[in-house]
Amino acid sequence: MKEDYGVHAMYLKALSDETRLKIFDMLSNGELCACDILEEFNITQPTLSYHMKILSESGLVDSRRDGVWMKYSINRKNLEALKQLFDNIGLNMDNTSSHL
Amino acid sequence: MKEDYGVHAMYLKALSDETRLKIFDMLSNGELCACDILEEFNITQPTLSYHMKILSESGLVDSRRDGVWMKYSINRKNLEALKQLFDNIGLNMDNTSSHL
DNA sequence: CGACGATATAGAGAGATGTCAATGTGTATG
DNA sequence: CATACACATTGACATCTCTCTATATCGTCG
């Protein structure tokens, strides 16, 4: 439970790019196709494809074909795993000098 | 509240390196000096210094001098801000097809 | 099948990142 | 002050990252 730094680091790396973080946030409102996402950014289609590949391969985003379109959505299980990381860090926190 | 993708991306980038993620986790058990952290890794002292600078400048880690030592600790306010990002993503999530 | 629209892949280039050895800076202590 | 210890900075290097243009692939429809 404490040794999957590699996996968590991969999740964080996937979200550490501002474009990808925005995309991930967009997906929190539901499944989107690549064309919908592309409209929101000033990047080319291949660049978006590159970012979606990184998000998909990290495991944080799922993809499926729907006819001609690729639909992307958040993988909740892995998002929860990532949240768990931060929750555990919070738990370990020494609370004696709580000047939050 | 929705436009600080840049700041959040910076937090995530700071934690997206496996070494830095481990360090951050170590700090959740309380303040540590650089020498303590260095013992846990197979990296040189300048490399650790480089990582600590990235963590400190991101805002997720605080540093203070204690005589000859540098003491590092987690900045809770900014950790909470980062957690908030994930909580908000969770909130937006469409729950109709909850196959978690 | 042939053409078209949506997405993926390849190749290239500029810049960022992680690492080290060497050296500098700051703090205590004799 | 001189020395030693803890940490920071510099410079160099290999690798990774993000972006683009050009081209390929895949699915649909006539």
Coordinates of C-alpha atoms in Angstrom, one line a residue, chain B:
Chain B
M1 CA -11.6 29.6 -8.0
K2 CA -11.6 27.8 -11.3
E3 CA -8.7 29.5 -13.0
D4 CA -5.7 28.6 -11.0
Y5 CA -4.8 25.6 -13.2
G6 CA -1.3 27.0 -13.5
V7 CA -0.7 26.9 -9.7
H8 CA -2.2 23.4 -9.4
A9 CA -0.2 22.2 -12.4
M10 CA 2.9 23.5 -10.6
Y11 CA 2.0 21.6 -7.4
L12 CA 1.4 18.5 -9.4
K13 CA 4.6 18.9 -11.3
A14 CA 6.5 19.2 -8.1
L15 CA 5.1 15.9 -6.9
S16 CA 5.3 14.1 -10.3
D17 CA 8.8 12.9 -9.7
E18 CA 9.0 9.7 -7.8
T19 CA 11.9 10.9 -5.6
R20 CA 10.0 14.1 -4.7
L21 CA 6.8 12.2 -4.0
K22 CA 8.6 9.9 -1.6
I23 CA 10.2 13.0 0.1
F24 CA 6.8 14.6 0.4
D25 CA 5.4 11.5 2.0
M26 CA 8.3 11.3 4.4
L27 CA 7.6 14.9 5.4
S28 CA 4.0 13.9 6.3
N29 CA 5.5 12.4 9.4
G30 CA 7.0 15.7 10.5
E31 CA 9.7 18.1 9.8
L32 CA 13.0 16.7 8.5
C33 CA 16.4 18.0 7.7
A34 CA 18.1 17.5 4.4
C35 CA 20.6 15.1 5.9
D36 CA 17.8 12.8 7.1
I37 CA 16.2 12.8 3.7
L38 CA 19.4 12.2 1.9
E39 CA 20.1 9.0 3.8
E40 CA 17.0 7.4 2.3
F41 CA 18.0 7.8 -1.3
N42 CA 20.8 6.9 -3.7
I43 CA 21.3 10.4 -5.0
T44 CA 24.0 13.0 -4.4
Q45 CA 23.6 15.9 -2.0
P46 CA 23.3 18.5 -4.9
T47 CA 20.6 16.4 -6.5
L48 CA 18.6 16.4 -3.3
S49 CA 19.2 20.1 -3.0
Y50 CA 17.7 20.5 -6.5
H51 CA 14.6 18.5 -5.6
M52 CA 14.1 20.4 -2.3
K53 CA 14.3 23.7 -4.2
I54 CA 11.6 22.6 -6.5
L55 CA 9.4 21.4 -3.7
S56 CA 10.0 24.6 -1.7
E57 CA 9.4 26.9 -4.7
S58 CA 6.2 25.2 -5.6
G59 CA 4.8 26.2 -2.2
L60 CA 4.0 22.7 -1.0
V61 CA 7.0 22.5 1.3
D62 CA 8.3 25.1 3.7
S63 CA 12.0 25.4 4.7
R64 CA 13.8 27.1 7.6
R65 CA 17.3 27.2 8.8
D66 CA 18.1 25.7 12.1
G67 CA 21.8 26.4 12.7
V68 CA 23.7 24.4 10.2
W69 CA 20.6 22.4 9.1
M70 CA 17.8 23.1 6.8
K71 CA 14.5 21.8 8.1
Y72 CA 11.7 21.0 5.7
S73 CA 8.0 20.5 6.3
I74 CA 4.8 20.3 4.4
N75 CA 2.8 23.6 3.8
R76 CA -0.6 22.5 4.9
K77 CA -2.5 25.4 3.4
N78 CA -1.2 24.6 -0.1
L79 CA -1.7 20.9 0.4
E80 CA -5.3 21.6 1.3
A81 CA -5.7 23.7 -1.8
L82 CA -4.4 20.8 -3.9
K83 CA -6.7 18.4 -2.2
Q84 CA -9.5 20.8 -2.9
L85 CA -8.8 20.5 -6.6
F86 CA -9.5 16.7 -6.5
D87 CA -12.5 17.1 -4.3
N88 CA -14.0 19.5 -6.7
I89 CA -13.4 17.2 -9.6
G90 CA -15.1 14.5 -7.6
L91 CA -18.1 16.7 -7.0
N92 CA -18.6 17.5 -10.6
M93 CA -18.6 13.8 -11.5
D94 CA -21.7 12.5 -13.1
N95 CA -23.0 9.7 -10.9
T96 CA -25.5 8.1 -13.2
S97 CA -23.3 5.2 -14.4
S98 CA -21.6 4.4 -11.1
H99 CA -19.7 1.3 -12.0
L100 CA -16.8 2.1 -9.6

